[in-house]
Short mmCIF file of C-alpha atoms in Angstrom, two decimals:
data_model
loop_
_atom_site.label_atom_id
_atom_site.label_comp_id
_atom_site.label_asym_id
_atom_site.label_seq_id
_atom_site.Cartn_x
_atom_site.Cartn_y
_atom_site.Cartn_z
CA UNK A 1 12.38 10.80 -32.03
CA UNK A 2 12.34 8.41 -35.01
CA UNK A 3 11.66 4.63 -34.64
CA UNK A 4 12.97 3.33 -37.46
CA UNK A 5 14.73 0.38 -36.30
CA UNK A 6 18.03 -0.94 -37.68
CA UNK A 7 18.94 -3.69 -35.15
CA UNK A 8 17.95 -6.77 -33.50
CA UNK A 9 15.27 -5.26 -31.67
CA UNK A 10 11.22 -6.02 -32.14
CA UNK A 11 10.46 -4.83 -35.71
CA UNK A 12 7.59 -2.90 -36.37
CA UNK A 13 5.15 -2.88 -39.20
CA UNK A 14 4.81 0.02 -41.19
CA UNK A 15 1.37 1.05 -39.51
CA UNK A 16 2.78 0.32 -35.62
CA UNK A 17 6.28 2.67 -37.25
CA UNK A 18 3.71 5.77 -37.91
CA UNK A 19 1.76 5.35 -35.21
CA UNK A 20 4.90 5.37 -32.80
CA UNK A 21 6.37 8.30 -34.37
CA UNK A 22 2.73 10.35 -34.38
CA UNK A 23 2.98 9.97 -31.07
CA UNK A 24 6.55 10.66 -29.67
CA UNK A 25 5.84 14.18 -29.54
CA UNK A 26 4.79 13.95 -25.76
CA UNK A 27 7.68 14.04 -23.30
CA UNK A 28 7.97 14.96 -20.09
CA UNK A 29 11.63 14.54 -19.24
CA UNK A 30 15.13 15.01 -20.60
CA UNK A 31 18.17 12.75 -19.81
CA UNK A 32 21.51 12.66 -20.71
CA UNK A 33 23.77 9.45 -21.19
CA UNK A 34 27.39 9.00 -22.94
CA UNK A 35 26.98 5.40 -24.84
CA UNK A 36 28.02 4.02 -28.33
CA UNK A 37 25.62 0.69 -28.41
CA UNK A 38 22.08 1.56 -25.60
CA UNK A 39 18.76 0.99 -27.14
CA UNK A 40 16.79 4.47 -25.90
CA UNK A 41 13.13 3.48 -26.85
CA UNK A 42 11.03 0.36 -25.66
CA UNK A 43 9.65 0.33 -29.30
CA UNK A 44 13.41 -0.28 -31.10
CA UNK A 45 16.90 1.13 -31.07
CA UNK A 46 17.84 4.51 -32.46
CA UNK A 47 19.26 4.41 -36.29
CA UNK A 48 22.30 6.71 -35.82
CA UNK A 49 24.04 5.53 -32.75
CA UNK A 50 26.50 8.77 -30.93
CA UNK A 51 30.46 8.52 -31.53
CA UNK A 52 32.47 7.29 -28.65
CA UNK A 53 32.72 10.43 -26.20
CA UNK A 54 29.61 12.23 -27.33
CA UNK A 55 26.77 13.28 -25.29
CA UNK A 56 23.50 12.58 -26.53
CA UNK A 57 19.87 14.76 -25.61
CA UNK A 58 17.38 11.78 -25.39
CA UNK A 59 13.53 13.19 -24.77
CA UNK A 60 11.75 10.44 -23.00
CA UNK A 61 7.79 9.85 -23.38
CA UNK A 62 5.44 9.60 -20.41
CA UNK A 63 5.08 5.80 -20.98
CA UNK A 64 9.14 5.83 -21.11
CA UNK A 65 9.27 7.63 -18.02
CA UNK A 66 6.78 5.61 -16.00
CA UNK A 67 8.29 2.39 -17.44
CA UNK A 68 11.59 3.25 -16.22
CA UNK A 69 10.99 4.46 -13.27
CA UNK A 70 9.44 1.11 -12.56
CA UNK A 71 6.03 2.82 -11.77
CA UNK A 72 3.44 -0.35 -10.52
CA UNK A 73 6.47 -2.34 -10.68
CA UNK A 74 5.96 -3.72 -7.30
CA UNK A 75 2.23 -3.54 -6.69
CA UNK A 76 2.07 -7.28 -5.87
CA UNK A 77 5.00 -7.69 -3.39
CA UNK A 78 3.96 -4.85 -0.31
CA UNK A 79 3.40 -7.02 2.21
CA UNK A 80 7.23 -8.76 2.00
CA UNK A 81 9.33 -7.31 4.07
CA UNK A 82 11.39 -5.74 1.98
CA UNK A 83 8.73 -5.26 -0.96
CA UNK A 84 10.74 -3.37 -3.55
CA UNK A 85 12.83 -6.34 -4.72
CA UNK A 86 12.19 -9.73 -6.33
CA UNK A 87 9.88 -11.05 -8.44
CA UNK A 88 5.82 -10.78 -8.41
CA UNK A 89 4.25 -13.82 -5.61
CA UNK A 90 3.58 -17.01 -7.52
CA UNK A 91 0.82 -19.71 -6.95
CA UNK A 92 1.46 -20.93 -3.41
CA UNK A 93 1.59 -24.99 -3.15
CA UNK A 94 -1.33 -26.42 -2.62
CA UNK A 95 -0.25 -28.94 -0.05
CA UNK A 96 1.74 -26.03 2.26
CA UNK A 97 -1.11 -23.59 2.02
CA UNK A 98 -3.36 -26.32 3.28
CA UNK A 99 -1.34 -26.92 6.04
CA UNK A 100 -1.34 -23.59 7.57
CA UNK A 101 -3.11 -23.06 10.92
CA UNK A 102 -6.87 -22.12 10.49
CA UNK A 103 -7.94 -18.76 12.33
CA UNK A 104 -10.58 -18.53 14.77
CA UNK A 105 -13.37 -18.13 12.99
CA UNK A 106 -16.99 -19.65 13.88
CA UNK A 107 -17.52 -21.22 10.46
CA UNK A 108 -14.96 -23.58 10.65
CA UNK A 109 -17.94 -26.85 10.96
CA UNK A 110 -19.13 -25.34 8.14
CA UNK A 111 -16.37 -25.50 5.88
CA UNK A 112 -15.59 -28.87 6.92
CA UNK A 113 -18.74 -30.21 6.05
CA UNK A 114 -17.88 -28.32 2.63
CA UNK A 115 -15.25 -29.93 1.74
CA UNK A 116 -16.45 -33.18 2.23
CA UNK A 117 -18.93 -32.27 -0.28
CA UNK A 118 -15.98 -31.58 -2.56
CA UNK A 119 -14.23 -34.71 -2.27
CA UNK A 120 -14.51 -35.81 -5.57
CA UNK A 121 -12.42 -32.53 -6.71
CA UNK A 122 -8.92 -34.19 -6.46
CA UNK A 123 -7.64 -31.25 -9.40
CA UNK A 124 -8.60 -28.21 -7.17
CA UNK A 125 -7.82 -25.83 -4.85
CA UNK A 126 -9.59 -26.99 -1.64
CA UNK A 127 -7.72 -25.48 1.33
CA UNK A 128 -9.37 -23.95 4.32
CA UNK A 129 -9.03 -20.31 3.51
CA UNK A 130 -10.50 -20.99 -0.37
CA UNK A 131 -13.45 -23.03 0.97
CA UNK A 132 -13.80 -20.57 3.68
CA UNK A 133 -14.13 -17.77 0.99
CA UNK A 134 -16.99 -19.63 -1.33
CA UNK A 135 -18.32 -20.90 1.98
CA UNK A 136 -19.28 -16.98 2.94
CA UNK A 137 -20.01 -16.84 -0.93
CA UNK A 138 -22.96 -18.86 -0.11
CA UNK A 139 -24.19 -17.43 2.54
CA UNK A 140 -23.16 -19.59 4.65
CA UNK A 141 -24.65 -22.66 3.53
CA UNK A 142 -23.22 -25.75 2.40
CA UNK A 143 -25.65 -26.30 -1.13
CA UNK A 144 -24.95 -22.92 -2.24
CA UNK A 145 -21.46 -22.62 -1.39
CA UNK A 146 -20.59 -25.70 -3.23
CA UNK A 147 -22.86 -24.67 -6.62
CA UNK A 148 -20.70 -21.36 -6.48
CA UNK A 149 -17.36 -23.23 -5.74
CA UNK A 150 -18.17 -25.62 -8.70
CA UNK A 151 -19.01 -22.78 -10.97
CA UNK A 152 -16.21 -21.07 -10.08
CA UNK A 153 -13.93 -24.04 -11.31
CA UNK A 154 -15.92 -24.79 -14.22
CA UNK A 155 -15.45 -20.97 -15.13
CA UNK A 156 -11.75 -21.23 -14.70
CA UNK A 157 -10.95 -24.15 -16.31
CA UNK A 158 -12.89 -22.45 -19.91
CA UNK A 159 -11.14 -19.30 -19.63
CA UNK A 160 -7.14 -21.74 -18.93
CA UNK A 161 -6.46 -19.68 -15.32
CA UNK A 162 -4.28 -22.25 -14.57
CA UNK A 163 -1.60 -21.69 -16.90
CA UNK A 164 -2.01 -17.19 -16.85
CA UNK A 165 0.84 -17.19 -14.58
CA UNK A 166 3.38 -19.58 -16.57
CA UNK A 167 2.49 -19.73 -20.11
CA UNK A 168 0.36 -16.19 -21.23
CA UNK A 169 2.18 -13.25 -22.59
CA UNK A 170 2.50 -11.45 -19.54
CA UNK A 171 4.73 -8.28 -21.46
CA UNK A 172 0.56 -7.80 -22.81
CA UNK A 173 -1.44 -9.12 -20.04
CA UNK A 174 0.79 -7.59 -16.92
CA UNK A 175 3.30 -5.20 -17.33
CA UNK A 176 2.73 -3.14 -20.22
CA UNK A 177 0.14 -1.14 -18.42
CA UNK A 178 1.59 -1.30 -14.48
CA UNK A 179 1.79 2.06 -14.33
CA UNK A 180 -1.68 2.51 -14.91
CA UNK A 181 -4.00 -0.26 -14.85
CA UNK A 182 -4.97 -1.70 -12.49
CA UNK A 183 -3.64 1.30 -10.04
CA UNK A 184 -2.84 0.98 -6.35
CA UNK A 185 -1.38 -2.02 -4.95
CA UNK A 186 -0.63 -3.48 -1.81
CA UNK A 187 0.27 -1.25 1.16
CA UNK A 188 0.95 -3.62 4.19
CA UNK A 189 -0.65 -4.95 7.38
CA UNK A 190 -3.81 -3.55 9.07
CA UNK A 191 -3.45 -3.01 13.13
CA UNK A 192 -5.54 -6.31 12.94
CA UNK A 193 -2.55 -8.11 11.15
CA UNK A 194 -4.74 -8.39 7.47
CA UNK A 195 -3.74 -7.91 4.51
CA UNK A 196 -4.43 -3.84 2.88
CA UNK A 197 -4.02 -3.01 -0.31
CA UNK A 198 -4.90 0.07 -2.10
CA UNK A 199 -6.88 1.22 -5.59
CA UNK A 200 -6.15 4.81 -6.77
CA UNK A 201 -9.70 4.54 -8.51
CA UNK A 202 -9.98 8.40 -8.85
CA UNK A 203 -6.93 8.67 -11.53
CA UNK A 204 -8.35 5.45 -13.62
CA UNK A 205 -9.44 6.35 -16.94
CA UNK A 206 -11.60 2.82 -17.28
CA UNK A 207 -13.03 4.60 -20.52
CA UNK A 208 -10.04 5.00 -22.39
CA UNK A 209 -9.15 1.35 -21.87
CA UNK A 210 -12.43 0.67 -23.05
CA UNK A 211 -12.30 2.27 -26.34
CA UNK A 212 -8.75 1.13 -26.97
CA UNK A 213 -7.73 -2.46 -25.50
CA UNK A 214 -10.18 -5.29 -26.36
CA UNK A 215 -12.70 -7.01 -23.85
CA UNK A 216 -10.73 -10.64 -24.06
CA UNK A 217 -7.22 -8.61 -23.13
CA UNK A 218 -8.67 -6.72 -20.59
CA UNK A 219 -10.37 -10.12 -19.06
CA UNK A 220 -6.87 -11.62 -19.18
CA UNK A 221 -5.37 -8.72 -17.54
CA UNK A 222 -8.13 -9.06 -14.71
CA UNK A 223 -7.04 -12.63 -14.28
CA UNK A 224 -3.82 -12.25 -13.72
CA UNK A 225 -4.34 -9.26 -11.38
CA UNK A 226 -6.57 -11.51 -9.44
CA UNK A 227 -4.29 -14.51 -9.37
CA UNK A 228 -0.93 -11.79 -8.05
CA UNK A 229 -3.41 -10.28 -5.37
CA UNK A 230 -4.04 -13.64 -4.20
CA UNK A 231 -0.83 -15.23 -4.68
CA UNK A 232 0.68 -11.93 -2.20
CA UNK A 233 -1.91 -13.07 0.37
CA UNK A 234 -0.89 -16.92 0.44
CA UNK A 235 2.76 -15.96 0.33
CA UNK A 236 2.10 -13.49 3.34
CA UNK A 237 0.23 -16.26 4.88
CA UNK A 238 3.14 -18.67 4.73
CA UNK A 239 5.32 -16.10 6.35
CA UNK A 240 2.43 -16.22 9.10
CA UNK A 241 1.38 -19.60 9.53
CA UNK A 242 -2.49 -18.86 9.35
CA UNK A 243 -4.84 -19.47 6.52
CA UNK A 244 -5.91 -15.79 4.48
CA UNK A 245 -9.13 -15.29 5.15
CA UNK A 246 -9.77 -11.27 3.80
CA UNK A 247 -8.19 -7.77 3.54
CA UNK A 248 -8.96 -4.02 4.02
CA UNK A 249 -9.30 -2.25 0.65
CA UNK A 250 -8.71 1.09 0.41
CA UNK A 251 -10.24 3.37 -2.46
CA UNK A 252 -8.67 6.48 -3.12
CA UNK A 253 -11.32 8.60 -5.09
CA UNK A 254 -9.31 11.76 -5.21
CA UNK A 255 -9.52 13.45 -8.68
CA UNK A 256 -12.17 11.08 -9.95
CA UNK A 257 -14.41 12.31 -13.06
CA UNK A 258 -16.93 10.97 -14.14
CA UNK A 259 -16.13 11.30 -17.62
CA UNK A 260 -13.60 9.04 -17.38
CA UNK A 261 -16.53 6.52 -16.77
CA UNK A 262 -19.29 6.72 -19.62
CA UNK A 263 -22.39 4.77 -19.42
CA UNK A 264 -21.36 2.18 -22.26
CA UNK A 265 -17.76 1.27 -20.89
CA UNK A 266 -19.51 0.99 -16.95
CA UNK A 267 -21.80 -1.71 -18.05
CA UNK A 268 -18.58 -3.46 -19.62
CA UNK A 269 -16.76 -2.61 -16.12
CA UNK A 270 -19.42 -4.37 -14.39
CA UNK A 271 -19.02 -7.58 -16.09
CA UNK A 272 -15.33 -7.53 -15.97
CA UNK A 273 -15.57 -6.93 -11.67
CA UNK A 274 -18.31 -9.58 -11.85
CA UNK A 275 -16.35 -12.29 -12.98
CA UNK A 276 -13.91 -12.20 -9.87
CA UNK A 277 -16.65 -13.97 -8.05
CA UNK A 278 -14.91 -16.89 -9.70
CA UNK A 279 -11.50 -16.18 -8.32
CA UNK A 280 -11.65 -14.19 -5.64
CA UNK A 281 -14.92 -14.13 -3.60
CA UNK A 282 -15.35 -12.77 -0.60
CA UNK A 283 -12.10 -11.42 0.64
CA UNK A 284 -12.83 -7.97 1.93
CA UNK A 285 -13.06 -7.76 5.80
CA UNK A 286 -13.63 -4.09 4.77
CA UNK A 287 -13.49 -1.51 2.34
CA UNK A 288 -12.57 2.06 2.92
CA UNK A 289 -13.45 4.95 0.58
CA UNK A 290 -11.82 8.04 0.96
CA UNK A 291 -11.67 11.34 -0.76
CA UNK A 292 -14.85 10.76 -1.64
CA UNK A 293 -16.58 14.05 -3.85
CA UNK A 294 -19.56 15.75 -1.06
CA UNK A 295 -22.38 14.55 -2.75
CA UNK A 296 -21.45 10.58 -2.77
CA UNK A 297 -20.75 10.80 0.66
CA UNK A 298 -24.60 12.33 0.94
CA UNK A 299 -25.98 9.89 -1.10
CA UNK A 300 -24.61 6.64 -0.03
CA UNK A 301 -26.72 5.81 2.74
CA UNK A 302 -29.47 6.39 0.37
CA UNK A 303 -28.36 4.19 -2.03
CA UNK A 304 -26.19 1.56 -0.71
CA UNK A 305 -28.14 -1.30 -0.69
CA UNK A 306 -29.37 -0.55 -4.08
CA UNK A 307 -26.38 -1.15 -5.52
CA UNK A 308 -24.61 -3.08 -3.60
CA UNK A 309 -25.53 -6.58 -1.60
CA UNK A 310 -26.05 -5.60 2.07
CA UNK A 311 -23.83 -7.82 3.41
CA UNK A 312 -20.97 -5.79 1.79
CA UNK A 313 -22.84 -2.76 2.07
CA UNK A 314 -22.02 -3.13 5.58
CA UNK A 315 -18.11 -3.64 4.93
CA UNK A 316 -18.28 -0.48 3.24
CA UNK A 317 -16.99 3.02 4.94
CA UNK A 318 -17.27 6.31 3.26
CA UNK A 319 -15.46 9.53 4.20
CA UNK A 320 -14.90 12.82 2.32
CA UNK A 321 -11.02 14.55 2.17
CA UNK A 322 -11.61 15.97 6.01
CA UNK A 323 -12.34 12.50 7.59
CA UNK A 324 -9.96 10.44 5.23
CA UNK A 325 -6.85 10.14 7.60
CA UNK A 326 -9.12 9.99 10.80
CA UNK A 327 -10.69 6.73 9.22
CA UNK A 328 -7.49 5.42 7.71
CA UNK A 329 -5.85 6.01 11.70
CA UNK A 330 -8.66 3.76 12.88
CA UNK A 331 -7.29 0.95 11.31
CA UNK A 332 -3.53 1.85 9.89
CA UNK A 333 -0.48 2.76 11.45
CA UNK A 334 0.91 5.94 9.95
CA UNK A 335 3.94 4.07 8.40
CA UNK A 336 1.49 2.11 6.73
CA UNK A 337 -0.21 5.08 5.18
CA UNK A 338 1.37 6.83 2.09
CA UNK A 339 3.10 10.58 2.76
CA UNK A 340 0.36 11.82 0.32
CA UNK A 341 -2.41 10.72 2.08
CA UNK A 342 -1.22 12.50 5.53
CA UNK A 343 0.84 9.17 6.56
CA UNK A 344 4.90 8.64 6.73
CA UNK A 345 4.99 6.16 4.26
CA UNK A 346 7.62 7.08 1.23
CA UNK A 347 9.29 4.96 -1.28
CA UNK A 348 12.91 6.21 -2.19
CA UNK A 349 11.37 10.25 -0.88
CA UNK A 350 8.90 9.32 -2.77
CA UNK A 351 5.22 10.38 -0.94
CA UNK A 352 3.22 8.58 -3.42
CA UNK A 353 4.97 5.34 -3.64
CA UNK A 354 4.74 4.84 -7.08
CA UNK A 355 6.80 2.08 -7.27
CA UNK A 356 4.59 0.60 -4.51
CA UNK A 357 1.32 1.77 -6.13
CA UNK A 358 0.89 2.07 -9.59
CA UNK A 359 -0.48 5.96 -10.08
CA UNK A 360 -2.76 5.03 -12.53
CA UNK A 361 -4.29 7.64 -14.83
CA UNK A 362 -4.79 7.93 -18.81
CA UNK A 363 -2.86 5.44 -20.31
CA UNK A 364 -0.74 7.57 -23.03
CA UNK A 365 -0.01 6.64 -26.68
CA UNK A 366 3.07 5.45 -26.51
CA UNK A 367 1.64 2.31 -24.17
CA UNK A 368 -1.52 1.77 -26.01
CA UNK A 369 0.41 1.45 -29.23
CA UNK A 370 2.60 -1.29 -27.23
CA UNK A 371 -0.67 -3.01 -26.42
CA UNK A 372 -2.13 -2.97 -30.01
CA UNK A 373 1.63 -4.03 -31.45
CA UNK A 374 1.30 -7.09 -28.56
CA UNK A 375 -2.28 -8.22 -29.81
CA UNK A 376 -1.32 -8.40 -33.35
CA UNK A 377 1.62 -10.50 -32.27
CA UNK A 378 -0.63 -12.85 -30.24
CA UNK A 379 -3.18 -12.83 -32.97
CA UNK A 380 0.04 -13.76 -35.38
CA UNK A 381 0.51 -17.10 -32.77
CA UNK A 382 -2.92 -17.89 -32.68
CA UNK A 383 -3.37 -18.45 -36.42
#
């Protein structure tokens, strides 16, 4: 396949043209299409267009493919009732979500007596289920929940959260890499009525990202992940009526390797996963992780508090590939739980709902050039 662009298309340098074409030599499917005037490639237009009537052999990449078939598309929008239509969740209003119904929940003096403390913040987010969230952030105590609450602004107002959902590139900092990063998505409601959402942390390939997108994109990406995950919640909760509170994660560790996670790019991982303190703290009512390799499962108890804080050590289940769809059963309905995790949930016959759940795994060429051609282009805007 040749990139070399002749129309109206996004032009690309000379160094993005040789990369693209270096690396159009992976495919993985073949189509067929009778047209005088498509674009085939996300990168540009072909040069020599087929005469009216022809058939044309086009050899689509693995980024193609996964692009097209709208892989991760949808990772946001599970818990709507039809989820595999419309646009990702917005912001909520600030006003409706604070007028939802509070659940029963014993800290509820507690978080009063927080957000008087907060009065002077007329700019910020200061419903019940937020100041519930920072309120469990500090342990429960007024002092220390509002230090973390006003760092938590502070941080977002230096790093412009506000404005990731309406004014940043989102072709670089969203949907370039659906497919792949980050995986999973949401699934549905627990038997409890919360929130679950799924990460297919086995297929990521963190260290690949690390050695080819740069920290600040990657921190931007986070954001925005953080601000859709939250944004499905509050939408879910105005379909509802009651305040989100937390969720049930799921992490998938089937296929994981450790190579795929060196010590240099873990340390960066870390910080990354640290920072959602600031925009998402404390919203797991539990975390399930299954397919878990035989000697994690051994060593956990060993080491959980180690690495972890113990009050989510104690959110925290562990199960190997025997136990995985006994655990998932104690808290899922089966048409909750994907086909390929022993469920009867499919998306269009689909058993791993991909359109649901982005697959994840190594990011190929083709979408890493997209992201380097996208960083140059904000880099052009910036100076």
């Amino acid at each position: 396949m040749d990139f070399t662009c002749c129309g109206p298309c996004n032009v690309l340098t000379a160094e993005e043209l040789s990369e693209a074409n270096a690396v159009a030599s992976e495919r993985v499917e073949v189509v067929k299409f009778k047209d005088t005037s498509s674009t085939f490639s996300r990168f540009c237009c072909s040069r020599r267009r087929p005469q009216r009537g022809t058939v044309r052999e086009v050899t689509l990449s693995s980024a193609e493919h996964a692009w097209r078939s709208n892989y991760g598309r949808y990772k946001y929008c599970g818990l709507r009732p039809d989820p595999c239509r419309g646009k990702p969740p917005e912001m909520q209003d600030m006003h409706r979500v604070s007028q939802l119904r509070s659940p029963d929940v014993v800290d509820v003096a507690g978080v009063q007596k927080l957000q008087r403390r907060l009065a002077d913040l007329s700019d910020c987010r200061t419903d019940f289920g937020t100041l519930l969230r920072f309120y469990r952030e500090g342990d429960g105590k007024p002092p220390a929940a509002e230090e973390a609450f006003r760092a938590a602004m502070d941080w977002q107002r230096q790093h412009d959260v506000g404005r990731a959902l309406t004014h940043w590139n989102l072709e670089l900092y969203e949907r370039v890499l659906a497919p792949w990063w980050p995986s999973g998505g949401f699934l549905g409601h627990g038997r409890e009525g919360e929130p679950v959402a799924l990460e297919r942390l086995g297929r990521a390939d963190w260290s690949t990202l690390y050695d080819n997108v740069p920290y600040e994109v990657l921190q931007k990406m986070d954001i925005v992940h953080c601000l859709r995950t939250l944004s499905g919640c509050e939408e879910d909760a105005l379909r509802r009526g009651e305040a989100f509170v937390n969720a049930t994660l799921v992490q998938d560790l089937e296929g994981i390797s450790w190579s795929r996670f060196k010590p240099s790019s873990l340390k960066t991982l870390g910080k990354l996963l640290k920072t959602r303190m600031y925009l998402v703290p404390r919203t797991g009512r539990r975390v399930l992780i299954v397919n878990a390799p035989p000697a994690f499962v051994r060593v956990w108890s060993t080491i959980k508090n180690l690495v972890v804080h113990p009050s989510t050590a104690q959110l925290i289940e562990i199960v190997g590939k025997a136990r995985t769809l006994e655990v998932l059963r104690k808290y899922l309905d089966d048409d909750v739980i994907p086909a390929y995790l022993g469920g009867t949930r499919t998306i269009d016959g689909d058993p791993e709902c991909r359109t649901l759940l982005a697959p994840g795994g190594t990011p190929p060429q083709e979408a890493l050039t997209r992201v380097r051609q996208l960083v140059r282009q904000e880099a052009r805007k910036d100076f």
